[in-house]
Coordinates of N, CA, C and O in Angstrom, one line a residue:
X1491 N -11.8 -5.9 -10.1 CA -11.8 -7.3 -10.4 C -10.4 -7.8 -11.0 O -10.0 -8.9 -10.7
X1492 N -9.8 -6.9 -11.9 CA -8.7 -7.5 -12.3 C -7.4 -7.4 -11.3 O -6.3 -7.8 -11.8
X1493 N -7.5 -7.0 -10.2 CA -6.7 -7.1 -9.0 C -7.1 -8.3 -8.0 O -6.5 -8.4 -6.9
X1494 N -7.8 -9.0 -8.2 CA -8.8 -10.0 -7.4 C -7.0 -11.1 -6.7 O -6.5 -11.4 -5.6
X1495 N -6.8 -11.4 -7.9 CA -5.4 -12.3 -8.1 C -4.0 -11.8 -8.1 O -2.9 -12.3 -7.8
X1496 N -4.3 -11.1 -8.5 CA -2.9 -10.1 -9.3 C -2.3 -8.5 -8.3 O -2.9 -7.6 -7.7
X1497 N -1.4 -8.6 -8.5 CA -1.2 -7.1 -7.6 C -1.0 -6.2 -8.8 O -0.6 -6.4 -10.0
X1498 N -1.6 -4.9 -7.9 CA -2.0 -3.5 -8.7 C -1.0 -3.6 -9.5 O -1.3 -4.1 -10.6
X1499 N 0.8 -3.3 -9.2 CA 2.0 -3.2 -10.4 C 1.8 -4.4 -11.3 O 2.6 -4.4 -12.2
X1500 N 1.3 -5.3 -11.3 CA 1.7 -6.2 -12.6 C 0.6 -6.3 -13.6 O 0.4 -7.2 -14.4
X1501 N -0.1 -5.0 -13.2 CA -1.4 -4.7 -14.6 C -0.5 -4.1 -15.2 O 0.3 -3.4 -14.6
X1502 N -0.7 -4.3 -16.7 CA -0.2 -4.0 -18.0 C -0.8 -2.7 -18.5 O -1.9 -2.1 -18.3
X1503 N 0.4 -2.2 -19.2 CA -0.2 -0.7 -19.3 C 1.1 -1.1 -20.7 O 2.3 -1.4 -20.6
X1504 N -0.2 -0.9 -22.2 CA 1.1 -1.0 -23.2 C 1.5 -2.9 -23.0 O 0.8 -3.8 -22.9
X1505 N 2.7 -2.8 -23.0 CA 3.4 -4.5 -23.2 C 3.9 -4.8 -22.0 O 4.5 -5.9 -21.9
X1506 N 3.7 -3.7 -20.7 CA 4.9 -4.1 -19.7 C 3.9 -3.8 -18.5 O 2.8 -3.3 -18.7
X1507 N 4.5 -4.4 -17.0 CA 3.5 -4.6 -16.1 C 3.8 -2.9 -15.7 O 4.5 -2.3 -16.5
X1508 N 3.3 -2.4 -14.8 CA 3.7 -0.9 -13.8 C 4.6 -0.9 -13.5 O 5.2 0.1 -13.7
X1509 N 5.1 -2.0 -12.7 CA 6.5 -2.3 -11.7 C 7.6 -2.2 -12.6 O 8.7 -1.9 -12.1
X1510 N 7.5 -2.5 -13.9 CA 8.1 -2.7 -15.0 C 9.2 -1.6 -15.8 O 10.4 -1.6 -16.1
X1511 N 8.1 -0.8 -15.9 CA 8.3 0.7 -16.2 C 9.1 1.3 -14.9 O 10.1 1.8 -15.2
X1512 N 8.7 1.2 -13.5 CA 9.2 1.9 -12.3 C 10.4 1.7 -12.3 O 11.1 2.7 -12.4
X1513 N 11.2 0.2 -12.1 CA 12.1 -0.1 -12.1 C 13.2 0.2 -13.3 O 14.4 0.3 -13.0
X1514 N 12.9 0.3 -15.0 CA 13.4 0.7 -15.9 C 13.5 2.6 -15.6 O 14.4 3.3 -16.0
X1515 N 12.8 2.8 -15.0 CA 13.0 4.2 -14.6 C 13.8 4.4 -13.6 O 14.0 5.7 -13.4
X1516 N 14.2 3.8 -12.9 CA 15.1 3.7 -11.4 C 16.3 3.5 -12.3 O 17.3 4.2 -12.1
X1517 N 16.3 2.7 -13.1 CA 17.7 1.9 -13.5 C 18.5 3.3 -14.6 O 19.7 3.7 -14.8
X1518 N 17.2 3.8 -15.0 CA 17.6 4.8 -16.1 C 18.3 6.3 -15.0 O 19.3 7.0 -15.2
X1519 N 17.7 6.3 -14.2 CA 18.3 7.4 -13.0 C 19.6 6.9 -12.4 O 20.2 7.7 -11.7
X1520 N 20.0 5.6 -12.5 CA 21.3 5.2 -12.0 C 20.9 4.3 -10.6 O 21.7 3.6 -9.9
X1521 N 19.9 4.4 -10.4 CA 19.2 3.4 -8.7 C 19.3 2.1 -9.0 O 18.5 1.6 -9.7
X1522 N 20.4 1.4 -8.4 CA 20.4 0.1 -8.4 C 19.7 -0.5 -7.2 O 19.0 -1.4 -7.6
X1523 N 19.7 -0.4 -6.1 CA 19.5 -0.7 -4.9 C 18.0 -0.6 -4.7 O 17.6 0.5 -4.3
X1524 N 16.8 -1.7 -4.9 CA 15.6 -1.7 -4.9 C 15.3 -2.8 -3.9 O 15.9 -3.8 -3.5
X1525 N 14.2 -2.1 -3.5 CA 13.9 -3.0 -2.3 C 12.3 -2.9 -2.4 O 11.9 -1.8 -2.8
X1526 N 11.2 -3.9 -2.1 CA 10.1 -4.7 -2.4 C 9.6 -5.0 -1.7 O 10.1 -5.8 -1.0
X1527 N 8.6 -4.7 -1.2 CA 8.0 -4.9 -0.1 C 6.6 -5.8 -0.7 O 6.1 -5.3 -1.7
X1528 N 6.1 -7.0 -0.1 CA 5.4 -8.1 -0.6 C 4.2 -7.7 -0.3 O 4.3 -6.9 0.6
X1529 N 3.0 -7.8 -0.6 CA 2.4 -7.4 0.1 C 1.1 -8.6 -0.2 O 1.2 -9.8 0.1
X1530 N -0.4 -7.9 -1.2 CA -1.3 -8.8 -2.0 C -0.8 -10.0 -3.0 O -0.5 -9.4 -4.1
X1531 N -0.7 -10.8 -3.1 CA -0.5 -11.9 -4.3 C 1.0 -11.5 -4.5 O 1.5 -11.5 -5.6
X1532 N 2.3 -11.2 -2.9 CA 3.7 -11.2 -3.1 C 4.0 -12.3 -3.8 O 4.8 -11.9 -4.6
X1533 N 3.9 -13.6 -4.0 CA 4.2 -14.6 -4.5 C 4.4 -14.4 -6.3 O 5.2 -14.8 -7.0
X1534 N 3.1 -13.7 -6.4 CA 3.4 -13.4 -7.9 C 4.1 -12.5 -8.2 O 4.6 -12.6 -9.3
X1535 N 4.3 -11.5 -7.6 CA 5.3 -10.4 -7.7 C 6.3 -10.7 -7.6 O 7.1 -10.3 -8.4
X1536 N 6.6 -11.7 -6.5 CA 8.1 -12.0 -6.5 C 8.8 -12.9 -8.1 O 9.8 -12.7 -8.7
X1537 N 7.9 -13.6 -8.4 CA 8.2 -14.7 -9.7 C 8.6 -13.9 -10.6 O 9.5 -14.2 -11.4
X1538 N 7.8 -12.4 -10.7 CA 7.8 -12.0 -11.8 C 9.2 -10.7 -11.9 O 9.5 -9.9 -12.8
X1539 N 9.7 -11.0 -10.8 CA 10.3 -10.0 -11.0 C 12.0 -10.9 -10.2 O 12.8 -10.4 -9.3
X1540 N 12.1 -12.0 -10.7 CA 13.4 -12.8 -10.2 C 13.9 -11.9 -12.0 O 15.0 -11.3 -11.8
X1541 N 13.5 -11.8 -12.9 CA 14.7 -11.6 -14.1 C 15.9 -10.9 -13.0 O 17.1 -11.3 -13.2
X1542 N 15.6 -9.8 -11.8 CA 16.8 -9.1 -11.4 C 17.3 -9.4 -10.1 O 17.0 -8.6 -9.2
X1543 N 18.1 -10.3 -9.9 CA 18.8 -10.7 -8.8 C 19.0 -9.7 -8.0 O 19.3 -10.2 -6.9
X1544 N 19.2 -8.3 -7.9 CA 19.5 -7.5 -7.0 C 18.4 -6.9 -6.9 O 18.6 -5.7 -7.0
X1545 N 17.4 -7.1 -6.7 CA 16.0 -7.0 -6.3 C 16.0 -7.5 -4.4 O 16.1 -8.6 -4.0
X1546 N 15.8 -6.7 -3.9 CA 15.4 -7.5 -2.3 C 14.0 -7.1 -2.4 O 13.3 -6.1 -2.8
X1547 N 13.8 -8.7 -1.6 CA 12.3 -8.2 -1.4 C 11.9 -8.9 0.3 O 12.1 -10.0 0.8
X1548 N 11.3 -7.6 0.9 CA 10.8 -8.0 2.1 C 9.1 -8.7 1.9 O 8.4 -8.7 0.9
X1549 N 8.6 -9.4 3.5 CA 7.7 -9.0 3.2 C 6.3 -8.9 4.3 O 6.1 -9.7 5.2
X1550 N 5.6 -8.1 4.1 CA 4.7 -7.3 5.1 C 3.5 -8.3 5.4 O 2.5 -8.4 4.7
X1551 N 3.8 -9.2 6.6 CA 2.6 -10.3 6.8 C 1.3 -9.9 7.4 O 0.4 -10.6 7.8
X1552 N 1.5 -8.7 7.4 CA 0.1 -8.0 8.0 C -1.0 -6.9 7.1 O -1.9 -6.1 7.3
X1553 N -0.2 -7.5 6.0 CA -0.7 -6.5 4.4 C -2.3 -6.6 4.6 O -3.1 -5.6 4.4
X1554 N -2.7 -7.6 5.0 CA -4.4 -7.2 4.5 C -5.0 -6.0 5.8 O -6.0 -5.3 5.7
X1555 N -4.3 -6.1 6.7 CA -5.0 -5.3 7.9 C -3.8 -4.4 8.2 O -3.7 -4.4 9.5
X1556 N -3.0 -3.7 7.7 CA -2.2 -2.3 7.2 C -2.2 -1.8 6.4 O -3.1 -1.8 5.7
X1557 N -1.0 -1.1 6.2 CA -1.7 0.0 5.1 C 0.2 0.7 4.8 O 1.1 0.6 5.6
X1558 N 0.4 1.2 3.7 CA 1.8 1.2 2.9 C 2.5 1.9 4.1 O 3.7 1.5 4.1
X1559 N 2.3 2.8 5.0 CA 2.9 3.0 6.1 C 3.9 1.9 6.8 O 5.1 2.0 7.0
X1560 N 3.3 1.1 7.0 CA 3.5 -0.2 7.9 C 4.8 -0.8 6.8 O 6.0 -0.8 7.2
X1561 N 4.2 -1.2 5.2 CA 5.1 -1.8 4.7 C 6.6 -0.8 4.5 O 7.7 -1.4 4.3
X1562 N 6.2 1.0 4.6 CA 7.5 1.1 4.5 C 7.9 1.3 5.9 O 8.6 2.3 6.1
X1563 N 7.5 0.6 7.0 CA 8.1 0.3 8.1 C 8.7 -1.0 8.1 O 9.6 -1.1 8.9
X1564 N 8.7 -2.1 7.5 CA 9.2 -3.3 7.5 C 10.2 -3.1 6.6 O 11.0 -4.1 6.6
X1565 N 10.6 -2.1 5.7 CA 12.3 -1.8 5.2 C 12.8 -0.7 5.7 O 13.5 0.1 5.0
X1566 N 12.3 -0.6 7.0 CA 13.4 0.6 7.7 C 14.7 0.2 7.6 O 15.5 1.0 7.2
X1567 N 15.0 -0.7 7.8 CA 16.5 -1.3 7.9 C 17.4 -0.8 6.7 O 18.6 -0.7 6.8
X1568 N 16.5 -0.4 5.3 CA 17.1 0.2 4.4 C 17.0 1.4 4.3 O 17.5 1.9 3.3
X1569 N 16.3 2.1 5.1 CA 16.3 3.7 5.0 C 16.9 4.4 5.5 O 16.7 5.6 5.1
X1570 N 17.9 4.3 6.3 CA 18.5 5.1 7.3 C 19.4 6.4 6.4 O 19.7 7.3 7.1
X1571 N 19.6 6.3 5.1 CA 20.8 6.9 4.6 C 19.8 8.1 3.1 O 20.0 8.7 2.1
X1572 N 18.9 7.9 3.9 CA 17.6 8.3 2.7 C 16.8 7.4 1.6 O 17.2 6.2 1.4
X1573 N 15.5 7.9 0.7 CA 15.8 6.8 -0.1 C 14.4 7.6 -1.2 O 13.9 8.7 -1.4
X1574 N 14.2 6.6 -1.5 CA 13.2 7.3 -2.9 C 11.4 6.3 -2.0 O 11.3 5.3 -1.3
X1575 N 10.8 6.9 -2.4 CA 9.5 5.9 -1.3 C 8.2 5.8 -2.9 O 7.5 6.8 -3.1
X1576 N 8.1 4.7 -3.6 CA 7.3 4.7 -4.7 C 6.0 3.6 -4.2 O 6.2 2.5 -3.7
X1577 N 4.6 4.0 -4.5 CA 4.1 2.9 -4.6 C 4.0 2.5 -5.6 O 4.0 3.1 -6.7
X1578 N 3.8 0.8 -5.4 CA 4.2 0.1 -6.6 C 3.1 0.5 -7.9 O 3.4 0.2 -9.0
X1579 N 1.9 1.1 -7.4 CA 1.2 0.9 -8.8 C 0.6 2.5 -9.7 O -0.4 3.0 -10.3
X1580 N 2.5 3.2 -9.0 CA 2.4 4.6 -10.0 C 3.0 4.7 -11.0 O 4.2 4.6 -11.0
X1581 N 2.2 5.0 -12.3 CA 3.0 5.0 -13.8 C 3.3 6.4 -13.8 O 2.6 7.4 -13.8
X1582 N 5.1 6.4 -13.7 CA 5.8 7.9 -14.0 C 6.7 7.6 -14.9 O 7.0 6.4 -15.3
X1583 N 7.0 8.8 -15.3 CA 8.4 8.8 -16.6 C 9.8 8.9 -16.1 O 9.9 9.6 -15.2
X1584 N 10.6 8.4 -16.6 CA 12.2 8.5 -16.0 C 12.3 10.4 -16.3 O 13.4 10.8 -15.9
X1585 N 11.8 11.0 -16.6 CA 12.2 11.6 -16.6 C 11.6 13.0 -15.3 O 12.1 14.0 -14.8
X1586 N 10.4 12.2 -15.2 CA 9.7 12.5 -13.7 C 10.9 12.8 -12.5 O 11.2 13.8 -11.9
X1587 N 11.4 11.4 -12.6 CA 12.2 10.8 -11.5 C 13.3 11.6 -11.3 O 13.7 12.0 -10.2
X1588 N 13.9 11.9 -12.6 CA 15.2 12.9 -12.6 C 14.6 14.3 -12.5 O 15.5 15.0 -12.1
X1589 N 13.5 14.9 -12.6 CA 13.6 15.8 -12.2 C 13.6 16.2 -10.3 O 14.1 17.2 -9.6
X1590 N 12.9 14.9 -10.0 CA 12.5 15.0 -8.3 C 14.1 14.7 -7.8 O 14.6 15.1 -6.8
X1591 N 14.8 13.8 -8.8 CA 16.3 13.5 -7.9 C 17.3 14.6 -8.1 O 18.5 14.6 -7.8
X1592 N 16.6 15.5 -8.8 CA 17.6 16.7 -9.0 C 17.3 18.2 -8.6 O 17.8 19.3 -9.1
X1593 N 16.1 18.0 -7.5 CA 14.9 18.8 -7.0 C 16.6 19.3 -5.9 O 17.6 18.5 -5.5
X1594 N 16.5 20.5 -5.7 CA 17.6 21.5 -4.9 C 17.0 20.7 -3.4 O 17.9 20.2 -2.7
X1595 N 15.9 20.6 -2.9 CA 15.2 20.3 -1.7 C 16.0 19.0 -1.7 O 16.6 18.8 -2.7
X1596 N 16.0 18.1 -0.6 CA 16.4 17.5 -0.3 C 15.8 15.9 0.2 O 16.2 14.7 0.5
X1597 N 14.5 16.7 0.3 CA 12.9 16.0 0.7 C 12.4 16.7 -0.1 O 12.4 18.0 -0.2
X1598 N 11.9 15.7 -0.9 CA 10.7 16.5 -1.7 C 9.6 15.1 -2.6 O 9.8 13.9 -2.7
X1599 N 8.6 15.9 -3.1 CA 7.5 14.9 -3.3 C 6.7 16.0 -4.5 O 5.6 15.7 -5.0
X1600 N 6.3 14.0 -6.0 CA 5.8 15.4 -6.8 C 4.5 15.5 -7.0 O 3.6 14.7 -7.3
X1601 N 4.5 16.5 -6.9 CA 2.9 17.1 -7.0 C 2.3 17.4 -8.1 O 3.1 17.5 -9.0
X1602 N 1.4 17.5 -8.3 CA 0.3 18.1 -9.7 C -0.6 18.7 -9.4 O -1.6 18.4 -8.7
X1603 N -0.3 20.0 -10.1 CA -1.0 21.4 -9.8 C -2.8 21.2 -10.4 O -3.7 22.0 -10.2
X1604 N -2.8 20.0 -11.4 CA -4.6 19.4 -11.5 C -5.2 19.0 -10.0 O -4.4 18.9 -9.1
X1605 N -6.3 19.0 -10.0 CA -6.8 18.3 -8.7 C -8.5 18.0 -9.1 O -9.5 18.7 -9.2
X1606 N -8.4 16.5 -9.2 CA -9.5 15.8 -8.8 C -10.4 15.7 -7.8 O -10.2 14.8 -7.0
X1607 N -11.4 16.4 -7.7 CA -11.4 16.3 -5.9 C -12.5 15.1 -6.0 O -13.0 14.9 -4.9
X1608 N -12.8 14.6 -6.5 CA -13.8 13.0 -6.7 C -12.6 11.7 -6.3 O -12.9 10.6 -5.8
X1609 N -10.8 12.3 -6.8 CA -10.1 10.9 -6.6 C -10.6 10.9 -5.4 O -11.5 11.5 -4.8
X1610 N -9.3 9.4 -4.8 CA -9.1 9.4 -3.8 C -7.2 9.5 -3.2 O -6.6 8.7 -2.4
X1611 N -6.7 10.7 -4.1 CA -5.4 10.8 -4.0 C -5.1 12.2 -2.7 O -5.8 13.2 -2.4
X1612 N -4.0 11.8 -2.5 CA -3.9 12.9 -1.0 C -3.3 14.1 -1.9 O -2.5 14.0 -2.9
X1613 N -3.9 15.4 -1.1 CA -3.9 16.5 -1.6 C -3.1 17.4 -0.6 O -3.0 17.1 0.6
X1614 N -2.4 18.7 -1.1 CA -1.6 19.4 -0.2 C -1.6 20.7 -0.5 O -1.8 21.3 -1.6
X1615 N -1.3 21.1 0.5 CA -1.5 23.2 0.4 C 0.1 23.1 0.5 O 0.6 22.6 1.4
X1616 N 0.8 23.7 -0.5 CA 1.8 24.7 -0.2 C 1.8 26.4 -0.2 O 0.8 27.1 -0.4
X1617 N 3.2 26.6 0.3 CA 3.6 27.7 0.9 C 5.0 28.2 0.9 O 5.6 28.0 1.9
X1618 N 5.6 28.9 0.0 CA 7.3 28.9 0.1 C 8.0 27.6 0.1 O 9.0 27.3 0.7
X1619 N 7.2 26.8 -1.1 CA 7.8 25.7 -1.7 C 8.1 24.5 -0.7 O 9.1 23.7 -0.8
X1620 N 7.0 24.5 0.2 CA 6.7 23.6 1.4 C 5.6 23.6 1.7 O 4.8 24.5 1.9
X1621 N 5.3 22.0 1.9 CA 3.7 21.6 2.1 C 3.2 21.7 3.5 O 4.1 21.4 4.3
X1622 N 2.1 22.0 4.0 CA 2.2 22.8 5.3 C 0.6 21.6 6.0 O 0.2 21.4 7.1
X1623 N 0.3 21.1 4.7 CA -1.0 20.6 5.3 C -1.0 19.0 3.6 O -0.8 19.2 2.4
X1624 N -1.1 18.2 4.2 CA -1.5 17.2 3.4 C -2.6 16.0 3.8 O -2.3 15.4 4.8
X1625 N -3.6 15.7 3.3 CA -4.5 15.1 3.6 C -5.8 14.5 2.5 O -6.4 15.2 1.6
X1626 N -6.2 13.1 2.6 CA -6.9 12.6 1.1 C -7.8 13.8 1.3 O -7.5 14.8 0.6
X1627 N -9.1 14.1 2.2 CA -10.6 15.2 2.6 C -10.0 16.8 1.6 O -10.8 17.7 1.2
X1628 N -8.5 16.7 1.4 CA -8.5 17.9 1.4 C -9.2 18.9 0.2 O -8.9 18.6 -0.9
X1629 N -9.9 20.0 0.6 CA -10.5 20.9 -0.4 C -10.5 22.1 -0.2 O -11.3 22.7 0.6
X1630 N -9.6 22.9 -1.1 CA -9.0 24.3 -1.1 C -8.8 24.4 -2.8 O -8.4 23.5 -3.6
X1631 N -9.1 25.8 -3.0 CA -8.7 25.9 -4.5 C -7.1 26.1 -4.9 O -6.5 26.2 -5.9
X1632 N -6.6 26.1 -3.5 CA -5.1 26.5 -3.7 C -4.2 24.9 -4.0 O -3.2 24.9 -4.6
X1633 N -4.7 23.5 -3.7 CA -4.7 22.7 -3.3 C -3.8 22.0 -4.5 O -4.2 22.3 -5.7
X1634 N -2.8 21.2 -4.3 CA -2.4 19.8 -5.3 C -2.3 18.7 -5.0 O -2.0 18.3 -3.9
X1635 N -2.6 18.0 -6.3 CA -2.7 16.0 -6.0 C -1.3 16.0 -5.8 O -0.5 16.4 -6.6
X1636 N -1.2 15.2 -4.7 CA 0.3 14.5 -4.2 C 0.4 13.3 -5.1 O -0.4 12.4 -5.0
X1637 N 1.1 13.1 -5.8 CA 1.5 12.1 -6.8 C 2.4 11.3 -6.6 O 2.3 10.2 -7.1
X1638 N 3.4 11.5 -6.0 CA 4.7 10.7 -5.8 C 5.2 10.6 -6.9 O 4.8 11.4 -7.7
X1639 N 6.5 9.5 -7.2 CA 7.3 9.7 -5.9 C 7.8 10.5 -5.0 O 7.6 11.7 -5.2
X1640 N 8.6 10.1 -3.9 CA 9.3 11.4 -2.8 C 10.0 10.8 -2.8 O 9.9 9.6 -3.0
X1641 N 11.6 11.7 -2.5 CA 12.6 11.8 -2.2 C 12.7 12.0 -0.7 O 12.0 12.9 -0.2
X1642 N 13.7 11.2 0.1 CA 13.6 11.4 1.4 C 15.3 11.7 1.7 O 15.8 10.7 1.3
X1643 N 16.1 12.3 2.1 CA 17.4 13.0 2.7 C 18.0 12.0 4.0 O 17.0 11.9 4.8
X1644 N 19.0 11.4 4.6 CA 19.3 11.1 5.5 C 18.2 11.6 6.4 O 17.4 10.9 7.0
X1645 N 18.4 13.1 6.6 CA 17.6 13.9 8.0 C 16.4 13.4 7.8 O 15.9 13.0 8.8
X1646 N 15.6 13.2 6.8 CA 14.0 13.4 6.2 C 13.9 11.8 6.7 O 13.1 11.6 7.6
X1647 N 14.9 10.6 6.0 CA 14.3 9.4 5.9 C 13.9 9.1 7.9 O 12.8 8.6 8.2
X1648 N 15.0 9.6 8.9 CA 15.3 9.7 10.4 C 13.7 10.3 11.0 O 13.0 9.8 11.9
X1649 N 13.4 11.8 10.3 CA 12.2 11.6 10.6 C 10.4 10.7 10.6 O 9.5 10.5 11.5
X1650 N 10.7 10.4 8.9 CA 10.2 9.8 8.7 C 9.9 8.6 9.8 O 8.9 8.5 10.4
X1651 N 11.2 7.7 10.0 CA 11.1 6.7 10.8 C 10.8 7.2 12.5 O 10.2 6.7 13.4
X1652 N 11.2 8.0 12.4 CA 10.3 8.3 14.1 C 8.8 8.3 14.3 O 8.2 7.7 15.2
X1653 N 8.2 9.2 13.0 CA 6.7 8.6 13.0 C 6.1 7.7 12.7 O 4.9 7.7 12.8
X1654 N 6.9 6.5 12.2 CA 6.3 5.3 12.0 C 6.3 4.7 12.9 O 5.5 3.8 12.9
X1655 N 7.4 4.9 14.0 CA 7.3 4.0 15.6 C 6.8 4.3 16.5 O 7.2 3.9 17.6
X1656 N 5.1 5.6 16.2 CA 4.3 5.7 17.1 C 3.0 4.7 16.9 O 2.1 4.7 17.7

């Protein structure tokens, strides 16, 4: 209910909204270049977040009947050269962030070796430090909660965008 009006990042966690935190974490990693994709109640997200002029924000007019795929298809235009892929309503620590932007991989995405199997967060089997199977159903005791963010590589972001244009 408290999303009824409001988009998931501008619930308050402490004094500051989610989005809040993300972006103070981006800024603290040196990422200036943020891009927004509008989605439920974009109108208020956008207001709330003019304090930073270098903020772009797209936005996804098919949000009620897609799904975050789609939205990070409407800033392909900004991915070509790699990029970081967050949804808006994950609370991580800057220090999260520096460790995935300083991950030797090039593509990589972070995981947690807890597993919920009641969430509804997507789960993955690795293997020689590569995920071989990722899926929400998934149930294996070998298994971790995919948590995000991911880092995507020139090569990674190219794939990425190939399967979004089937």
């Amino acid at each position: 209910p408290h999303t009824n009006e409001l988009p998931k990042c501008l619930l308050k966690v402490g004094d500051f909204a989610i989005i809040d935190y993300q972006i103070s974490a981006l800024k603290h990693c040196g990422i200036d270049e943020i891009v927004v994709v509008l989605g439920h109640c974009g109108n208020i997200l956008k207001k709330h977040l003019q304090y930073d002029e270098r903020i772009i924000f797209l936005e996804n007019e098919k949000y009620t009947s897609t799904n975050s795929s789609y939205s990070l298809w409407c800033a392909r235009n900004y991915l070509s050269g790699g990029f970081l892929y967050l949804n808006s309503d994950l609370l991580f620590s800057y220090k999260m962030l520096q460790k995935l932007l300083q991950s030797k991989h090039p593509d990589a995405i972070v995981l947690d070796k807890r597993v919920n199997e009641d969430d509804d967060m997507f789960k993955a089997l690795v293997a020689n430090d590569q995920i071989f199977k990722m899926e929400k159903g998934l149930r294996n005791a070998q298994s971790m909660t995919v948590v995000g963010p991911a880092k995507f590589s020139s090569n990674g972001a190219e794939i990425v965008l190939n399967c979004l244009k089937v």
